Amino acid sequence: MKQVTASIVKPLPDHLFIRHDGNAEMRWEAMAGLGYHTPIDRFFVRNHTTTPRIDANAWRLRLHGPGVRCPAVHDYADLRAMPSRTIDVAIECTGNGRRFYGTQQHDRAPGTPWGLGAIGVARWRGVPLAHLLRQAGLRPDAVDVVAQGLDAPFEEYGHVRRPLPVAKAMEDVLVAYEMNGRPLPPDHGFPARLVVPGWAGIASIKWLGDLAVTTSAAVTPWNTVFYRDITVQPVRSAFELAWDSTLVAGRPYVLRGRSWSGRGHIVKVEVSFDGGLTWREAERHGRHLVGAWTRWHVTWVPPRRGPHVLMAMATDETGATQPLVAPRHPLGYDFDAVVRHPVQVVEW
Ligand SMILES: Nc1nc2c(c(=O)[nH]1)N[C@H]1C(S)=C(S)[C@@H](COP(=O)(O)O)O[C@H]1N2
Ligand SMILES: [Mo]
């Protein structure tokens, strides 16, 4: 008999999440009308194995390796007593949108078939990784910081671990212990995780237990077998609307959505309701932070009954615009094409 074990601790109600084996995707309608941050009750979860239950009193973070002069061991109280920073940052799986390689491009990719809900923005508080590295006497010839999680080993690959270049580690990375003003929940890395702004979710190692600083390029399965050459997140957009929503013809709707890019500000969002023949600019509003997302809205009066498709296409400050077709990727990473969001229009 197949045994069902819960790999995620928090409740996963159907109106907030779509489940994919041990992972949980946020439904975009669950963000409708909400503020800037994703509440913890609907933040997506991506686990290679299962959420471990870690005792903060017994927890230690080891910082060592040839790239530091003074190896250190920190406990939870040490970490919380250090100078902290608070940042609003998105964590997004690089496989976000993978499902659309199959449904839009007829080229299905293996892996978790995420729609667009493998992203969330939270307010993270923690210690700048730069502070810990400086305190440990970072050497000028240091190359990578290999962050390792305390969750169970994944298949034959061992503990989840991934090298982070020292330059990025020193720039804006956090060893976070709070999410939206509360201690990190178990599923999101309690007692501490990395938060790596703008980079693929895999960089933000949860249940952090070990930081090894190398003096030559580090190699782990998570930068060779998986997530090879994956760093900064591409441009993506989503409507805060259920898939196949029903709208009434002739009525004005305010359609809301969000766009984001790992490379910088979103400078333009265009929407199309006629399959891409004509586009008009959405109005961006509210806070607008690099490393998180931009909210926007547009009004639309559905013209006639029948199936329609909503499309949103964003451009970031580097000039990167979402294409209509994403370049093929064998593992289904980096899907950045405009997503065709179906709705049903009915007569009143
Ligand atoms: N230790 C550990 N860290 C991890 C993972 C994991 O399985 N184990 N998954 C990674 C991946 S692929 C993603 S997308 C993010 C997801 O973060 P979240 O579950 O808090 O949303 O965590 C990353 N950090
Ligand atoms: Mo991921």
mmCIF file of C-alpha atoms and ligand atoms in Angstrom:
data_model
loop_
_atom_site.group_PDB
_atom_site.id
_atom_site.type_symbol
_atom_site.label_atom_id
_atom_site.label_comp_id
_atom_site.label_asym_id
_atom_site.label_seq_id
_atom_site.Cartn_x
_atom_site.Cartn_y
_atom_site.Cartn_z
ATOM 1 C CA MET A 1 0.000 0.000 0.000
ATOM 2 C CA LYS A 2 1.233 3.466 -0.826
ATOM 3 C CA GLN A 3 1.898 5.437 2.286
ATOM 4 C CA VAL A 4 0.942 9.073 2.278
ATOM 5 C CA THR A 5 3.224 11.211 4.398
ATOM 6 C CA ALA A 6 2.776 14.914 4.717
ATOM 7 C CA SER A 7 5.955 16.604 3.558
ATOM 8 C CA ILE A 8 4.550 20.042 4.363
ATOM 9 C CA VAL A 9 3.536 21.083 7.868
ATOM 10 C CA LYS A 10 1.136 23.975 7.232
ATOM 11 C CA PRO A 11 -2.453 23.419 6.045
ATOM 12 C CA LEU A 12 -2.869 23.416 2.252
ATOM 13 C CA PRO A 13 -6.544 24.236 1.629
ATOM 14 C CA ASP A 14 -7.709 23.780 -1.946
ATOM 15 C CA HIS A 15 -8.818 27.386 -2.328
ATOM 16 C CA LEU A 16 -5.263 28.616 -1.685
ATOM 17 C CA PHE A 17 -3.046 25.882 -3.125
ATOM 18 C CA ILE A 18 -2.607 23.454 -5.984
ATOM 19 C CA ARG A 19 -0.650 20.427 -4.785
ATOM 20 C CA HIS A 20 2.096 18.788 -6.790
ATOM 21 C CA ASP A 21 3.344 15.737 -4.856
ATOM 22 C CA GLY A 22 5.331 17.190 -1.950
ATOM 23 C CA ASN A 23 5.140 20.759 -3.273
ATOM 24 C CA ALA A 24 2.383 23.346 -3.041
ATOM 25 C CA GLU A 25 1.677 26.061 -5.574
ATOM 26 C CA MET A 26 -0.161 29.258 -4.662
ATOM 27 C CA ARG A 27 -3.373 29.906 -6.565
ATOM 28 C CA TRP A 28 -3.104 33.384 -8.054
ATOM 29 C CA GLU A 29 -6.693 34.252 -7.151
ATOM 30 C CA ALA A 30 -5.517 33.950 -3.541
ATOM 31 C CA MET A 31 -3.561 37.231 -4.060
ATOM 32 C CA ALA A 32 -6.589 39.126 -5.421
ATOM 33 C CA GLY A 33 -6.942 42.466 -3.695
ATOM 34 C CA LEU A 34 -4.196 41.715 -1.171
ATOM 35 C CA GLY A 35 -1.328 44.025 -0.296
ATOM 36 C CA TYR A 36 2.278 43.827 -1.309
ATOM 37 C CA HIS A 37 3.269 40.717 0.641
ATOM 38 C CA THR A 38 2.181 37.106 0.285
ATOM 39 C CA PRO A 39 0.679 35.932 3.577
ATOM 40 C CA ILE A 40 2.381 32.827 4.978
ATOM 41 C CA ASP A 41 -0.863 30.809 4.741
ATOM 42 C CA ARG A 42 -0.635 30.946 0.941
ATOM 43 C CA PHE A 43 3.124 31.182 0.258
ATOM 44 C CA PHE A 44 4.219 28.350 -2.086
ATOM 45 C CA VAL A 45 6.373 25.520 -0.736
ATOM 46 C CA ARG A 46 9.047 23.678 -2.668
ATOM 47 C CA ASN A 47 10.665 20.794 -0.778
ATOM 48 C CA HIS A 48 13.127 18.283 -2.186
ATOM 49 C CA THR A 49 12.142 15.889 0.631
ATOM 50 C CA THR A 50 10.105 16.877 3.683
ATOM 51 C CA THR A 51 9.980 19.781 6.103
ATOM 52 C CA PRO A 52 12.228 18.899 9.067
ATOM 53 C CA ARG A 53 11.235 19.871 12.615
ATOM 54 C CA ILE A 54 14.272 21.620 14.045
ATOM 55 C CA ASP A 55 14.762 22.539 17.697
ATOM 56 C CA ALA A 56 16.079 26.110 17.740
ATOM 57 C CA ASN A 57 17.880 25.480 21.030
ATOM 58 C CA ALA A 58 19.926 22.644 19.555
ATOM 59 C CA TRP A 59 20.407 24.337 16.171
ATOM 60 C CA ARG A 60 23.870 25.539 15.108
ATOM 61 C CA LEU A 61 25.130 27.321 12.010
ATOM 62 C CA ARG A 62 28.690 26.340 11.063
ATOM 63 C CA LEU A 63 30.785 28.719 9.005
ATOM 64 C CA HIS A 64 34.103 27.277 7.879
ATOM 65 C CA GLY A 65 36.337 26.372 4.922
ATOM 66 C CA PRO A 66 39.613 27.566 3.410
ATOM 67 C CA GLY A 67 38.021 30.881 2.414
ATOM 68 C CA VAL A 68 37.734 32.126 6.030
ATOM 69 C CA ARG A 69 40.434 32.712 8.627
ATOM 70 C CA CYS A 70 38.293 32.162 11.750
ATOM 71 C CA PRO A 71 35.714 29.389 11.463
ATOM 72 C CA ALA A 72 32.674 30.041 13.640
ATOM 73 C CA VAL A 73 29.670 28.265 15.117
ATOM 74 C CA HIS A 74 26.605 30.397 15.821
ATOM 75 C CA ASP A 75 23.514 29.453 17.773
ATOM 76 C CA TYR A 76 20.019 30.910 17.417
ATOM 77 C CA ALA A 77 20.500 33.461 20.191
ATOM 78 C CA ASP A 78 23.812 34.662 18.659
ATOM 79 C CA LEU A 79 22.152 35.148 15.328
ATOM 80 C CA ARG A 80 19.247 37.109 16.762
ATOM 81 C CA ALA A 81 21.610 39.362 18.697
ATOM 82 C CA MET A 82 23.564 40.430 15.607
ATOM 83 C CA PRO A 83 22.816 43.565 13.571
ATOM 84 C CA SER A 84 19.789 42.806 11.403
ATOM 85 C CA ARG A 85 18.272 44.070 8.164
ATOM 86 C CA THR A 86 14.726 43.825 6.844
ATOM 87 C CA ILE A 87 14.023 43.446 3.128
ATOM 88 C CA ASP A 88 10.940 42.825 0.948
ATOM 89 C CA VAL A 89 12.031 40.159 -1.492
ATOM 90 C CA ALA A 90 10.473 37.528 -3.763
ATOM 91 C CA ILE A 91 11.420 33.895 -3.619
ATOM 92 C CA GLU A 92 10.544 32.149 -6.841
ATOM 93 C CA CYS A 93 11.247 28.681 -8.147
ATOM 94 C CA THR A 94 13.156 28.716 -11.410
ATOM 95 C CA GLY A 95 10.664 26.092 -12.623
ATOM 96 C CA ASN A 96 7.770 28.537 -12.193
ATOM 97 C CA GLY A 97 5.612 28.385 -15.339
ATOM 98 C CA ARG A 98 7.064 25.004 -16.392
ATOM 99 C CA ARG A 99 3.598 23.650 -17.201
ATOM 100 C CA PHE A 100 3.289 26.123 -20.093
ATOM 101 C CA TYR A 101 6.185 24.556 -22.001
ATOM 102 C CA GLY A 102 3.700 21.729 -22.528
ATOM 103 C CA THR A 103 0.368 23.540 -22.741
ATOM 104 C CA GLN A 104 1.494 26.545 -24.829
ATOM 105 C CA GLN A 105 4.537 25.274 -26.685
ATOM 106 C CA HIS A 106 3.745 21.569 -27.102
ATOM 107 C CA ASP A 107 7.136 20.680 -25.687
ATOM 108 C CA ARG A 108 6.482 19.309 -22.220
ATOM 109 C CA ALA A 109 9.395 19.497 -19.772
ATOM 110 C CA PRO A 110 9.959 17.032 -16.906
ATOM 111 C CA GLY A 111 9.589 18.203 -13.294
ATOM 112 C CA THR A 112 6.942 19.807 -11.120
ATOM 113 C CA PRO A 113 4.304 21.243 -13.498
ATOM 114 C CA TRP A 114 4.022 24.648 -11.812
ATOM 115 C CA GLY A 115 1.635 27.202 -13.246
ATOM 116 C CA LEU A 116 2.660 30.737 -12.224
ATOM 117 C CA GLY A 117 2.198 30.276 -8.466
ATOM 118 C CA ALA A 118 5.708 29.205 -7.459
ATOM 119 C CA ILE A 119 6.474 32.738 -6.251
ATOM 120 C CA GLY A 120 5.820 34.769 -3.135
ATOM 121 C CA VAL A 121 7.006 38.083 -1.727
ATOM 122 C CA ALA A 122 7.706 38.310 1.994
ATOM 123 C CA ARG A 123 9.296 40.721 4.425
ATOM 124 C CA TRP A 124 12.434 38.947 5.598
ATOM 125 C CA ARG A 125 14.490 39.930 8.601
ATOM 126 C CA GLY A 126 17.897 38.524 9.368
ATOM 127 C CA VAL A 127 21.630 39.035 9.455
ATOM 128 C CA PRO A 128 23.441 40.131 6.287
ATOM 129 C CA LEU A 129 25.582 37.222 5.149
ATOM 130 C CA ALA A 130 28.324 39.811 4.518
ATOM 131 C CA HIS A 131 28.416 40.514 8.268
ATOM 132 C CA LEU A 132 28.942 36.825 9.125
ATOM 133 C CA LEU A 133 31.587 36.420 6.435
ATOM 134 C CA ARG A 134 33.513 39.519 7.499
ATOM 135 C CA GLN A 135 33.371 38.442 11.110
ATOM 136 C CA ALA A 136 34.813 35.062 10.100
ATOM 137 C CA GLY A 137 37.724 36.791 8.343
ATOM 138 C CA LEU A 138 36.764 36.296 4.714
ATOM 139 C CA ARG A 139 39.910 35.841 2.672
ATOM 140 C CA PRO A 140 40.468 37.770 -0.561
ATOM 141 C CA ASP A 141 40.841 34.509 -2.491
ATOM 142 C CA ALA A 142 37.431 33.177 -1.365
ATOM 143 C CA VAL A 143 35.301 32.063 -4.333
ATOM 144 C CA ASP A 144 32.045 30.392 -3.310
ATOM 145 C CA VAL A 145 29.898 29.989 -0.210
ATOM 146 C CA VAL A 146 28.341 26.514 -0.239
ATOM 147 C CA ALA A 147 25.113 26.669 1.762
ATOM 148 C CA GLN A 148 23.701 23.360 3.005
ATOM 149 C CA GLY A 149 20.291 22.493 4.420
ATOM 150 C CA LEU A 150 19.487 20.277 7.405
ATOM 151 C CA ASP A 151 16.603 18.523 5.632
ATOM 152 C CA ALA A 152 16.927 14.810 4.746
ATOM 153 C CA PRO A 153 19.293 13.836 1.920
ATOM 154 C CA PHE A 154 17.695 13.959 -1.534
ATOM 155 C CA GLU A 155 17.891 10.646 -3.432
ATOM 156 C CA GLU A 156 21.560 9.724 -3.946
ATOM 157 C CA TYR A 157 22.671 13.358 -4.030
ATOM 158 C CA GLY A 158 22.989 14.049 -0.322
ATOM 159 C CA HIS A 159 21.869 17.150 1.526
ATOM 160 C CA VAL A 160 20.541 20.021 -0.554
ATOM 161 C CA ARG A 161 23.497 22.360 -1.059
ATOM 162 C CA ARG A 162 24.375 24.974 -3.578
ATOM 163 C CA PRO A 163 27.346 27.294 -4.143
ATOM 164 C CA LEU A 164 26.754 31.036 -4.064
ATOM 165 C CA PRO A 165 29.477 33.290 -5.516
ATOM 166 C CA VAL A 166 31.191 35.372 -2.823
ATOM 167 C CA ALA A 167 30.449 38.610 -4.721
ATOM 168 C CA LYS A 168 26.691 37.988 -4.446
ATOM 169 C CA ALA A 169 27.024 36.730 -0.869
ATOM 170 C CA MET A 170 28.667 40.051 0.086
ATOM 171 C CA GLU A 171 26.144 42.174 -1.805
ATOM 172 C CA ASP A 172 22.597 41.647 -0.502
ATOM 173 C CA VAL A 173 22.073 38.128 0.861
ATOM 174 C CA LEU A 174 20.363 37.625 4.205
ATOM 175 C CA VAL A 175 20.526 34.803 6.750
ATOM 176 C CA ALA A 176 16.850 35.263 7.556
ATOM 177 C CA TYR A 177 15.084 34.186 10.737
ATOM 178 C CA GLU A 178 11.833 36.138 10.340
ATOM 179 C CA MET A 179 9.162 36.096 7.614
ATOM 180 C CA ASN A 180 6.388 38.712 7.616
ATOM 181 C CA GLY A 181 7.235 39.707 11.175
ATOM 182 C CA ARG A 182 7.181 36.230 12.689
ATOM 183 C CA PRO A 183 9.806 33.542 13.249
ATOM 184 C CA LEU A 184 10.254 31.556 10.020
ATOM 185 C CA PRO A 185 7.565 28.867 9.774
ATOM 186 C CA PRO A 186 8.865 25.254 9.591
ATOM 187 C CA ASP A 187 8.060 24.919 5.864
ATOM 188 C CA HIS A 188 9.991 28.058 4.965
ATOM 189 C CA GLY A 189 13.232 27.189 6.709
ATOM 190 C CA PHE A 190 12.972 27.501 10.502
ATOM 191 C CA PRO A 191 15.142 28.460 12.257
ATOM 192 C CA ALA A 192 17.147 30.204 9.485
ATOM 193 C CA ARG A 193 17.417 30.293 5.694
ATOM 194 C CA LEU A 194 19.245 32.229 3.039
ATOM 195 C CA VAL A 195 17.320 34.863 1.115
ATOM 196 C CA VAL A 196 19.083 35.656 -2.166
ATOM 197 C CA PRO A 197 17.357 38.597 -3.894
ATOM 198 C CA GLY A 198 16.654 38.227 -7.609
ATOM 199 C CA TRP A 199 18.102 34.735 -7.892
ATOM 200 C CA ALA A 200 16.465 31.373 -8.502
ATOM 201 C CA GLY A 201 14.738 29.941 -5.406
ATOM 202 C CA ILE A 202 17.283 27.140 -5.045
ATOM 203 C CA ALA A 203 19.879 29.722 -3.934
ATOM 204 C CA SER A 204 17.738 30.524 -0.882
ATOM 205 C CA ILE A 205 18.674 27.408 1.097
ATOM 206 C CA LYS A 206 16.188 26.596 3.877
ATOM 207 C CA TRP A 207 16.973 25.036 7.272
ATOM 208 C CA LEU A 208 20.480 26.391 6.907
ATOM 209 C CA GLY A 209 23.055 24.426 8.909
ATOM 210 C CA ASP A 210 26.368 24.895 7.169
ATOM 211 C CA LEU A 211 28.239 27.525 5.163
ATOM 212 C CA ALA A 212 31.520 26.344 3.637
ATOM 213 C CA VAL A 213 33.650 29.031 2.007
ATOM 214 C CA THR A 214 35.840 27.716 -0.802
ATOM 215 C CA THR A 215 38.886 29.112 -2.600
ATOM 216 C CA SER A 216 38.088 27.383 -5.884
ATOM 217 C CA ALA A 217 34.835 26.982 -7.812
ATOM 218 C CA ALA A 218 32.561 24.649 -5.830
ATOM 219 C CA VAL A 219 30.735 21.752 -7.457
ATOM 220 C CA THR A 220 27.521 20.221 -6.068
ATOM 221 C CA PRO A 221 24.638 18.383 -7.787
ATOM 222 C CA TRP A 222 22.663 21.625 -7.383
ATOM 223 C CA ASN A 223 24.856 23.563 -9.782
ATOM 224 C CA THR A 224 25.673 20.691 -12.160
ATOM 225 C CA VAL A 225 22.871 18.098 -12.412
ATOM 226 C CA PHE A 226 20.144 20.561 -11.394
ATOM 227 C CA TYR A 227 19.903 24.329 -11.873
ATOM 228 C CA ARG A 228 23.089 24.467 -13.903
ATOM 229 C CA ASP A 229 23.820 28.007 -15.209
ATOM 230 C CA ILE A 230 20.711 29.307 -13.461
ATOM 231 C CA THR A 231 21.165 32.486 -11.453
ATOM 232 C CA VAL A 232 18.972 35.549 -12.013
ATOM 233 C CA GLN A 233 15.206 35.182 -12.462
ATOM 234 C CA PRO A 234 13.594 36.240 -15.771
ATOM 235 C CA VAL A 235 10.618 38.571 -16.327
ATOM 236 C CA ARG A 236 7.180 37.121 -15.588
ATOM 237 C CA SER A 237 3.586 38.347 -15.095
ATOM 238 C CA ALA A 238 0.393 36.934 -13.631
ATOM 239 C CA PHE A 239 -3.233 38.004 -13.280
ATOM 240 C CA GLU A 240 -4.732 37.768 -9.774
ATOM 241 C CA LEU A 241 -7.496 35.695 -11.241
ATOM 242 C CA ALA A 242 -8.580 32.062 -11.242
ATOM 243 C CA TRP A 243 -7.916 29.988 -14.320
ATOM 244 C CA ASP A 244 -11.098 29.764 -16.407
ATOM 245 C CA SER A 245 -12.844 32.531 -14.434
ATOM 246 C CA THR A 246 -16.336 33.439 -15.576
ATOM 247 C CA LEU A 247 -16.905 37.096 -16.534
ATOM 248 C CA VAL A 248 -20.076 38.777 -17.780
ATOM 249 C CA ALA A 249 -20.128 40.397 -21.236
ATOM 250 C CA GLY A 250 -20.625 44.166 -21.312
ATOM 251 C CA ARG A 251 -19.574 44.752 -17.699
ATOM 252 C CA PRO A 252 -16.454 46.692 -16.804
ATOM 253 C CA TYR A 253 -13.891 44.712 -14.813
ATOM 254 C CA VAL A 254 -10.782 45.950 -13.069
ATOM 255 C CA LEU A 255 -8.260 43.196 -13.743
ATOM 256 C CA ARG A 256 -5.286 43.173 -11.410
ATOM 257 C CA GLY A 257 -1.936 41.504 -11.730
ATOM 258 C CA ARG A 258 1.727 41.570 -10.782
ATOM 259 C CA SER A 259 4.965 41.487 -12.764
ATOM 260 C CA TRP A 260 8.522 40.880 -11.620
ATOM 261 C CA SER A 261 12.090 40.400 -12.781
ATOM 262 C CA GLY A 262 15.284 39.347 -11.033
ATOM 263 C CA ARG A 263 17.211 41.963 -13.020
ATOM 264 C CA GLY A 264 15.560 45.168 -11.870
ATOM 265 C CA HIS A 265 12.485 47.366 -11.964
ATOM 266 C CA ILE A 266 9.544 46.616 -14.199
ATOM 267 C CA VAL A 267 9.159 49.673 -16.446
ATOM 268 C CA LYS A 268 6.193 48.625 -18.585
ATOM 269 C CA VAL A 269 3.307 46.158 -18.507
ATOM 270 C CA GLU A 270 1.109 45.670 -21.566
ATOM 271 C CA VAL A 271 -2.012 43.564 -21.783
ATOM 272 C CA SER A 272 -3.893 42.040 -24.676
ATOM 273 C CA PHE A 273 -7.416 40.617 -24.791
ATOM 274 C CA ASP A 274 -7.446 39.633 -28.448
ATOM 275 C CA GLY A 275 -4.724 37.026 -28.568
ATOM 276 C CA GLY A 276 -1.903 39.525 -29.016
ATOM 277 C CA LEU A 277 -3.229 41.558 -31.961
ATOM 278 C CA THR A 278 -3.472 44.750 -29.928
ATOM 279 C CA TRP A 279 -1.828 45.712 -26.644
ATOM 280 C CA ARG A 280 -2.456 48.464 -24.163
ATOM 281 C CA GLU A 281 -0.497 49.595 -21.187
ATOM 282 C CA ALA A 282 -1.623 48.597 -17.703
ATOM 283 C CA GLU A 283 -1.417 51.146 -14.898
ATOM 284 C CA ARG A 284 1.314 50.278 -12.419
ATOM 285 C CA HIS A 285 0.642 51.319 -8.845
ATOM 286 C CA GLY A 286 1.838 51.123 -5.277
ATOM 287 C CA ARG A 287 5.244 50.106 -4.087
ATOM 288 C CA HIS A 288 7.749 49.060 -6.637
ATOM 289 C CA LEU A 289 10.767 47.244 -5.353
ATOM 290 C CA VAL A 290 13.615 45.554 -7.171
ATOM 291 C CA GLY A 291 13.764 41.924 -6.118
ATOM 292 C CA ALA A 292 10.026 41.787 -5.436
ATOM 293 C CA TRP A 293 7.131 42.659 -7.755
ATOM 294 C CA THR A 294 5.087 45.476 -9.259
ATOM 295 C CA ARG A 295 1.305 45.564 -9.012
ATOM 296 C CA TRP A 296 -0.835 46.814 -11.904
ATOM 297 C CA HIS A 297 -4.411 46.985 -13.083
ATOM 298 C CA VAL A 298 -6.351 47.528 -16.251
ATOM 299 C CA THR A 299 -10.061 47.851 -16.971
ATOM 300 C CA TRP A 300 -11.699 45.576 -19.493
ATOM 301 C CA VAL A 301 -15.244 45.223 -20.742
ATOM 302 C CA PRO A 302 -15.566 41.702 -22.165
ATOM 303 C CA PRO A 303 -17.137 42.315 -25.565
ATOM 304 C CA ARG A 304 -19.033 39.108 -26.277
ATOM 305 C CA ARG A 305 -19.709 35.731 -24.875
ATOM 306 C CA GLY A 306 -17.381 32.789 -25.399
ATOM 307 C CA PRO A 307 -13.825 31.839 -24.463
ATOM 308 C CA HIS A 308 -11.284 34.667 -24.238
ATOM 309 C CA VAL A 309 -7.597 34.831 -23.415
ATOM 310 C CA LEU A 310 -5.909 37.414 -21.177
ATOM 311 C CA MET A 311 -2.245 38.139 -21.801
ATOM 312 C CA ALA A 312 0.207 40.320 -19.833
ATOM 313 C CA MET A 313 3.701 41.177 -21.047
ATOM 314 C CA ALA A 314 6.194 43.042 -18.872
ATOM 315 C CA THR A 315 9.486 44.782 -19.624
ATOM 316 C CA ASP A 316 12.199 45.434 -17.061
ATOM 317 C CA GLU A 317 14.704 48.279 -16.828
ATOM 318 C CA THR A 318 17.380 46.263 -18.648
ATOM 319 C CA GLY A 319 15.058 46.151 -21.676
ATOM 320 C CA ALA A 320 14.188 42.460 -21.209
ATOM 321 C CA THR A 321 10.610 41.867 -22.382
ATOM 322 C CA GLN A 322 8.599 38.686 -22.053
ATOM 323 C CA PRO A 323 8.633 36.908 -25.416
ATOM 324 C CA LEU A 324 5.611 35.129 -26.919
ATOM 325 C CA VAL A 325 7.567 31.866 -26.951
ATOM 326 C CA ALA A 326 10.153 30.868 -24.349
ATOM 327 C CA PRO A 327 13.380 29.244 -25.537
ATOM 328 C CA ARG A 328 13.328 25.505 -24.923
ATOM 329 C CA HIS A 329 14.943 24.268 -21.707
ATOM 330 C CA PRO A 330 15.487 20.521 -21.170
ATOM 331 C CA LEU A 331 14.532 20.737 -17.468
ATOM 332 C CA GLY A 332 11.787 23.304 -17.919
ATOM 333 C CA TYR A 333 13.526 26.190 -16.149
ATOM 334 C CA ASP A 334 13.196 29.884 -16.979
ATOM 335 C CA PHE A 335 9.783 29.858 -18.702
ATOM 336 C CA ASP A 336 9.337 33.586 -19.288
ATOM 337 C CA ALA A 337 6.892 33.738 -22.207
ATOM 338 C CA VAL A 338 3.586 35.616 -22.001
ATOM 339 C CA VAL A 339 1.077 33.229 -20.428
ATOM 340 C CA ARG A 340 -2.311 32.811 -22.098
ATOM 341 C CA HIS A 341 -4.844 32.988 -19.282
ATOM 342 C CA PRO A 342 -8.255 31.585 -20.337
ATOM 343 C CA VAL A 343 -11.559 33.076 -19.135
ATOM 344 C CA GLN A 344 -15.164 32.323 -20.035
ATOM 345 C CA VAL A 345 -17.392 35.248 -20.905
ATOM 346 C CA VAL A 346 -21.130 34.715 -20.465
ATOM 347 C CA GLU A 347 -24.245 36.825 -21.145
ATOM 348 C CA TRP A 348 -25.929 38.118 -18.048
HETATM 349 N N1 LIG B 1 17.379 22.942 2.333
HETATM 350 C C1 LIG B 1 16.582 23.191 1.287
HETATM 351 N N2 LIG B 1 16.534 24.440 0.798
HETATM 352 C C2 LIG B 1 15.733 24.731 -0.255
HETATM 353 C C3 LIG B 1 14.979 23.716 -0.893
HETATM 354 C C4 LIG B 1 15.022 22.397 -0.331
HETATM 355 O O1 LIG B 1 14.339 21.464 -0.777
HETATM 356 N N3 LIG B 1 15.844 22.174 0.752
HETATM 357 N N4 LIG B 1 14.245 24.021 -2.015
HETATM 358 C C5 LIG B 1 14.723 25.193 -2.773
HETATM 359 C C6 LIG B 1 13.869 25.591 -3.870
HETATM 360 S S1 LIG B 1 14.048 24.712 -5.312
HETATM 361 C C7 LIG B 1 13.045 26.693 -3.789
HETATM 362 S S2 LIG B 1 12.183 27.225 -5.134
HETATM 363 C C8 LIG B 1 12.886 27.439 -2.519
HETATM 364 C C9 LIG B 1 11.431 27.451 -2.097
HETATM 365 O O2 LIG B 1 11.242 28.185 -0.914
HETATM 366 P P1 LIG B 1 9.862 28.112 -0.110
HETATM 367 O O3 LIG B 1 9.495 26.646 0.040
HETATM 368 O O4 LIG B 1 10.077 28.815 1.179
HETATM 369 O O5 LIG B 1 8.825 28.808 -0.936
HETATM 370 O O6 LIG B 1 13.655 26.877 -1.466
HETATM 371 C C10 LIG B 1 14.930 26.394 -1.856
HETATM 372 N N5 LIG B 1 15.692 26.020 -0.678
HETATM 373 MO MO MO B 2 12.932 25.839 -6.936
#
